[in-house]
Amino acid sequence: MSMAHQPRVRVMVVEDSLVVRQLLVHIIASDPRLVVAAAVSSAEEALQEIGRVQPDVVSMDIRLPGMDGLEATRRIMSEHPTPIVVIADSIEDSSLKISMNALRAGALTVVEKPVGLSSANYAGIATTICTQLYIMSQVPVVRQRSFAPWREKATISASRRDLEWKAARPSVMGIAASTGGPPALAKVLSALPGDFPLPVLLVQHMGAPFMEGFASWLNGLMPLDVRLAQDQEIPSPGRVYVAPGDRHLLLSPAGTLKVSGEPPLGNQRPSATMLFQSIARSAGRRGLGVILTGMGEDGAQGLVEMRQAGGYALAEDDSTAVVYGMPAAAARLGGVNLSLPLDLIGPRILKLAQGDGE
């Protein structure tokens, strides 16, 4: 079916600044995939109108008069579950913290707020906003997930090598996520103690201006020390090294971190597949890989290579994943030893790190 015959995605814009609101309306109206269903200046007005407007996706400013964007996100997800894209000022610490908490409350992603038409990066920001609004409008969101009683299931029948794997205690862990990732990563990593015996290398797909704020937000939630990775750093146990914005994070054969500007892989930089491939090469059977919620297939091929090298891989189960894309692709390709719901991943990582694979 051609684009012309598809219904356009209906966007509700929530933004208190008249100038920015008009700019967002202009940006959205210029995209043939989108249409502005409503543009309001406060969270209260958004909550009042959302039931009538029934947008496919909400563009949410985070700093609003009265009720802020975080509380508005909570209320929308409780009363009228709708995909929410947070539009935030990337350089204000207070906005960053509220944005990250909005992701935890159910918003799907955060993108940079546009500035004037004459700005050098206006076109890139405008394209990113429209693409994210369109993509996120397709994500099914629900008030509250109900989980069936869980029985562990190995994604693939255990081979002899899998059964013997527990003899090799891991020396490093790689973890990756995309859409829905920040709250999932917070839950998994918060389950690990401050004396966790492995360094953790983390890839989260998110706009480059938000990565430092994301790392800082995660750091405040857990005993582990979370920081942006630096090139040639020696990774230490109990620390989480986050791939910086628009840079790959790799583990070098010497065991040091490599922050790389190599071209994107599968349109992703950082690439989860490149992280996992580097762990496969450098750590072999002492590599532990974890893949959580996210769109697309990034990470899948990398986990296949980790398993081929004798490493072990966990994936988030479809019962909890906001988007069962990346974990599904990894399982389909044979890159996963075990799929688990989110609550069980942290405890299982701890057991594996202690050399108890069963």
mmCIF file with all atom_site columns, N, CA and C in Angstrom, residues 57 77 82-86 102-103 106-110 132 135-137 139-141 178-182 204 295 322-323:
data_model
loop_
_atom_site.group_PDB
_atom_site.id
_atom_site.type_symbol
_atom_site.label_atom_id
_atom_site.label_alt_id
_atom_site.label_comp_id
_atom_site.label_asym_id
_atom_site.label_entity_id
_atom_site.label_seq_id
_atom_site.pdbx_PDB_ins_code
_atom_site.Cartn_x
_atom_site.Cartn_y
_atom_site.Cartn_z
_atom_site.occupancy
_atom_site.B_iso_or_equiv
_atom_site.pdbx_formal_charge
_atom_site.auth_seq_id
_atom_site.auth_comp_id
_atom_site.auth_asym_id
_atom_site.auth_atom_id
_atom_site.pdbx_PDB_model_num
ATOM 1  N N  . VAL A 1 57  ? -0.161 9.312  19.114 1.00 0.00 ? 57  VAL A N  1
ATOM 2  C CA . VAL A 1 57  ? 1.094  9.531  19.826 1.00 0.00 ? 57  VAL A CA 1
ATOM 3  C C  . VAL A 1 57  ? 1.062  10.949 20.404 1.00 0.00 ? 57  VAL A C  1
ATOM 4  N N  . MET A 1 77  ? -0.619 7.469  31.011 1.00 0.00 ? 77  MET A N  1
ATOM 5  C CA . MET A 1 77  ? -0.415 6.017  30.955 1.00 0.00 ? 77  MET A CA 1
ATOM 6  C C  . MET A 1 77  ? -1.407 5.285  31.845 1.00 0.00 ? 77  MET A C  1
ATOM 7  N N  . THR A 1 82  ? -1.222 5.884  25.828 1.00 0.00 ? 82  THR A N  1
ATOM 8  C CA . THR A 1 82  ? -0.900 6.381  24.492 1.00 0.00 ? 82  THR A CA 1
ATOM 9  C C  . THR A 1 82  ? 0.621  6.466  24.393 1.00 0.00 ? 82  THR A C  1
ATOM 10 N N  . PRO A 1 83  ? 1.203  6.109  23.258 1.00 0.00 ? 83  PRO A N  1
ATOM 11 C CA . PRO A 1 83  ? 2.656  6.283  23.121 1.00 0.00 ? 83  PRO A CA 1
ATOM 12 C C  . PRO A 1 83  ? 3.046  7.747  23.342 1.00 0.00 ? 83  PRO A C  1
ATOM 13 N N  . ILE A 1 84  ? 4.076  7.962  24.154 1.00 0.00 ? 84  ILE A N  1
ATOM 14 C CA . ILE A 1 84  ? 4.530  9.315  24.484 1.00 0.00 ? 84  ILE A CA 1
ATOM 15 C C  . ILE A 1 84  ? 5.990  9.474  24.092 1.00 0.00 ? 84  ILE A C  1
ATOM 16 N N  . VAL A 1 85  ? 6.276  10.533 23.335 1.00 0.00 ? 85  VAL A N  1
ATOM 17 C CA . VAL A 1 85  ? 7.644  10.918 22.998 1.00 0.00 ? 85  VAL A CA 1
ATOM 18 C C  . VAL A 1 85  ? 7.940  12.209 23.756 1.00 0.00 ? 85  VAL A C  1
ATOM 19 N N  . VAL A 1 86  ? 8.926  12.170 24.632 1.00 0.00 ? 86  VAL A N  1
ATOM 20 C CA . VAL A 1 86  ? 9.301  13.344 25.422 1.00 0.00 ? 86  VAL A CA 1
ATOM 21 C C  . VAL A 1 86  ? 10.205 14.239 24.575 1.00 0.00 ? 86  VAL A C  1
ATOM 22 N N  . ALA A 1 102 ? 10.353 10.225 33.324 1.00 0.00 ? 102 ALA A N  1
ATOM 23 C CA . ALA A 1 102 ? 9.187  10.049 32.448 1.00 0.00 ? 102 ALA A CA 1
ATOM 24 C C  . ALA A 1 102 ? 9.319  8.753  31.645 1.00 0.00 ? 102 ALA A C  1
ATOM 25 N N  . LEU A 1 103 ? 10.557 8.432  31.221 1.00 0.00 ? 103 LEU A N  1
ATOM 26 C CA . LEU A 1 103 ? 10.763 7.156  30.533 1.00 0.00 ? 103 LEU A CA 1
ATOM 27 C C  . LEU A 1 103 ? 10.424 6.011  31.476 1.00 0.00 ? 103 LEU A C  1
ATOM 28 N N  . GLY A 1 106 ? 6.717  5.427  31.686 1.00 0.00 ? 106 GLY A N  1
ATOM 29 C CA . GLY A 1 106 ? 5.981  4.885  30.545 1.00 0.00 ? 106 GLY A CA 1
ATOM 30 C C  . GLY A 1 106 ? 6.190  5.590  29.220 1.00 0.00 ? 106 GLY A C  1
ATOM 31 N N  . ALA A 1 107 ? 6.863  6.764  29.223 1.00 0.00 ? 107 ALA A N  1
ATOM 32 C CA . ALA A 1 107 ? 7.198  7.384  27.936 1.00 0.00 ? 107 ALA A CA 1
ATOM 33 C C  . ALA A 1 107 ? 8.165  6.454  27.199 1.00 0.00 ? 107 ALA A C  1
ATOM 34 N N  . LEU A 1 108 ? 8.135  6.496  25.871 1.00 0.00 ? 108 LEU A N  1
ATOM 35 C CA . LEU A 1 108 ? 8.907  5.527  25.090 1.00 0.00 ? 108 LEU A CA 1
ATOM 36 C C  . LEU A 1 108 ? 10.293 6.007  24.705 1.00 0.00 ? 108 LEU A C  1
ATOM 37 N N  . THR A 1 109 ? 10.445 7.312  24.498 1.00 0.00 ? 109 THR A N  1
ATOM 38 C CA . THR A 1 109 ? 11.758 7.816  24.106 1.00 0.00 ? 109 THR A CA 1
ATOM 39 C C  . THR A 1 109 ? 11.813 9.306  24.398 1.00 0.00 ? 109 THR A C  1
ATOM 40 N N  . VAL A 1 110 ? 13.033 9.844  24.332 1.00 0.00 ? 110 VAL A N  1
ATOM 41 C CA . VAL A 1 110 ? 13.223 11.282 24.536 1.00 0.00 ? 110 VAL A CA 1
ATOM 42 C C  . VAL A 1 110 ? 14.028 11.823 23.372 1.00 0.00 ? 110 VAL A C  1
ATOM 43 N N  . GLN A 1 132 ? 10.669 9.620  15.131 1.00 0.00 ? 132 GLN A N  1
ATOM 44 C CA . GLN A 1 132 ? 10.360 9.003  16.418 1.00 0.00 ? 132 GLN A CA 1
ATOM 45 C C  . GLN A 1 132 ? 8.855  9.023  16.704 1.00 0.00 ? 132 GLN A C  1
ATOM 46 N N  . ILE A 1 135 ? 7.416  6.205  14.451 1.00 0.00 ? 135 ILE A N  1
ATOM 47 C CA . ILE A 1 135 ? 7.768  4.852  14.911 1.00 0.00 ? 135 ILE A CA 1
ATOM 48 C C  . ILE A 1 135 ? 7.068  4.528  16.222 1.00 0.00 ? 135 ILE A C  1
ATOM 49 N N  . MET A 1 136 ? 7.102  5.460  17.166 1.00 0.00 ? 136 MET A N  1
ATOM 50 C CA . MET A 1 136 ? 6.536  5.164  18.491 1.00 0.00 ? 136 MET A CA 1
ATOM 51 C C  . MET A 1 136 ? 5.010  5.054  18.457 1.00 0.00 ? 136 MET A C  1
ATOM 52 N N  . SER A 1 137 ? 4.394  5.682  17.463 1.00 0.00 ? 137 SER A N  1
ATOM 53 C CA . SER A 1 137 ? 2.929  5.553  17.357 1.00 0.00 ? 137 SER A CA 1
ATOM 54 C C  . SER A 1 137 ? 2.513  4.105  17.100 1.00 0.00 ? 137 SER A C  1
ATOM 55 N N  . VAL A 1 139 ? 3.857  1.477  18.621 1.00 0.00 ? 139 VAL A N  1
ATOM 56 C CA . VAL A 1 139 ? 4.124  0.617  19.778 1.00 0.00 ? 139 VAL A CA 1
ATOM 57 C C  . VAL A 1 139 ? 2.842  0.431  20.583 1.00 0.00 ? 139 VAL A C  1
ATOM 58 N N  . PRO A 1 140 ? 2.431  -0.821 20.799 1.00 0.00 ? 140 PRO A N  1
ATOM 59 C CA . PRO A 1 140 ? 1.229  -1.036 21.610 1.00 0.00 ? 140 PRO A CA 1
ATOM 60 C C  . PRO A 1 140 ? 1.545  -0.777 23.086 1.00 0.00 ? 140 PRO A C  1
ATOM 61 N N  . VAL A 1 141 ? 0.843  0.174  23.685 1.00 0.00 ? 141 VAL A N  1
ATOM 62 C CA . VAL A 1 141 ? 1.056  0.445  25.113 1.00 0.00 ? 141 VAL A CA 1
ATOM 63 C C  . VAL A 1 141 ? -0.197 0.045  25.887 1.00 0.00 ? 141 VAL A C  1
ATOM 64 N N  . SER A 1 178 ? 16.918 -0.851 23.622 1.00 0.00 ? 178 SER A N  1
ATOM 65 C CA . SER A 1 178 ? 16.508 0.290  22.805 1.00 0.00 ? 178 SER A CA 1
ATOM 66 C C  . SER A 1 178 ? 15.185 0.820  23.363 1.00 0.00 ? 178 SER A C  1
ATOM 67 N N  . THR A 1 179 ? 14.107 0.808  22.584 1.00 0.00 ? 179 THR A N  1
ATOM 68 C CA . THR A 1 179 ? 12.829 1.332  23.053 1.00 0.00 ? 179 THR A CA 1
ATOM 69 C C  . THR A 1 179 ? 12.383 0.611  24.328 1.00 0.00 ? 179 THR A C  1
ATOM 70 N N  . GLY A 1 180 ? 12.046 1.377  25.360 1.00 0.00 ? 180 GLY A N  1
ATOM 71 C CA . GLY A 1 180 ? 11.658 0.785  26.646 1.00 0.00 ? 180 GLY A CA 1
ATOM 72 C C  . GLY A 1 180 ? 12.846 0.433  27.518 1.00 0.00 ? 180 GLY A C  1
ATOM 73 N N  . GLY A 1 181 ? 14.053 0.749  27.029 1.00 0.00 ? 181 GLY A N  1
ATOM 74 C CA . GLY A 1 181 ? 15.264 0.316  27.710 1.00 0.00 ? 181 GLY A CA 1
ATOM 75 C C  . GLY A 1 181 ? 15.565 0.964  29.045 1.00 0.00 ? 181 GLY A C  1
ATOM 76 N N  . PRO A 1 182 ? 15.443 2.287  29.195 1.00 0.00 ? 182 PRO A N  1
ATOM 77 C CA . PRO A 1 182 ? 15.862 2.894  30.465 1.00 0.00 ? 182 PRO A CA 1
ATOM 78 C C  . PRO A 1 182 ? 15.224 2.264  31.704 1.00 0.00 ? 182 PRO A C  1
ATOM 79 N N  . GLN A 1 204 ? 22.658 1.668  25.021 1.00 0.00 ? 204 GLN A N  1
ATOM 80 C CA . GLN A 1 204 ? 21.249 2.072  24.993 1.00 0.00 ? 204 GLN A CA 1
ATOM 81 C C  . GLN A 1 204 ? 21.082 3.007  23.805 1.00 0.00 ? 204 GLN A C  1
ATOM 82 N N  . MET A 1 295 ? 13.349 -2.123 19.550 1.00 0.00 ? 295 MET A N  1
ATOM 83 C CA . MET A 1 295 ? 12.939 -2.354 18.166 1.00 0.00 ? 295 MET A CA 1
ATOM 84 C C  . MET A 1 295 ? 14.113 -2.840 17.327 1.00 0.00 ? 295 MET A C  1
ATOM 85 N N  . VAL A 1 322 ? 8.673  -4.196 26.431 1.00 0.00 ? 322 VAL A N  1
ATOM 86 C CA . VAL A 1 322 ? 7.829  -3.150 25.841 1.00 0.00 ? 322 VAL A CA 1
ATOM 87 C C  . VAL A 1 322 ? 7.743  -3.370 24.333 1.00 0.00 ? 322 VAL A C  1
ATOM 88 N N  . VAL A 1 323 ? 8.898  -3.670 23.714 1.00 0.00 ? 323 VAL A N  1
ATOM 89 C CA . VAL A 1 323 ? 8.940  -4.034 22.294 1.00 0.00 ? 323 VAL A CA 1
ATOM 90 C C  . VAL A 1 323 ? 9.784  -5.299 22.175 1.00 0.00 ? 323 VAL A C  1
#
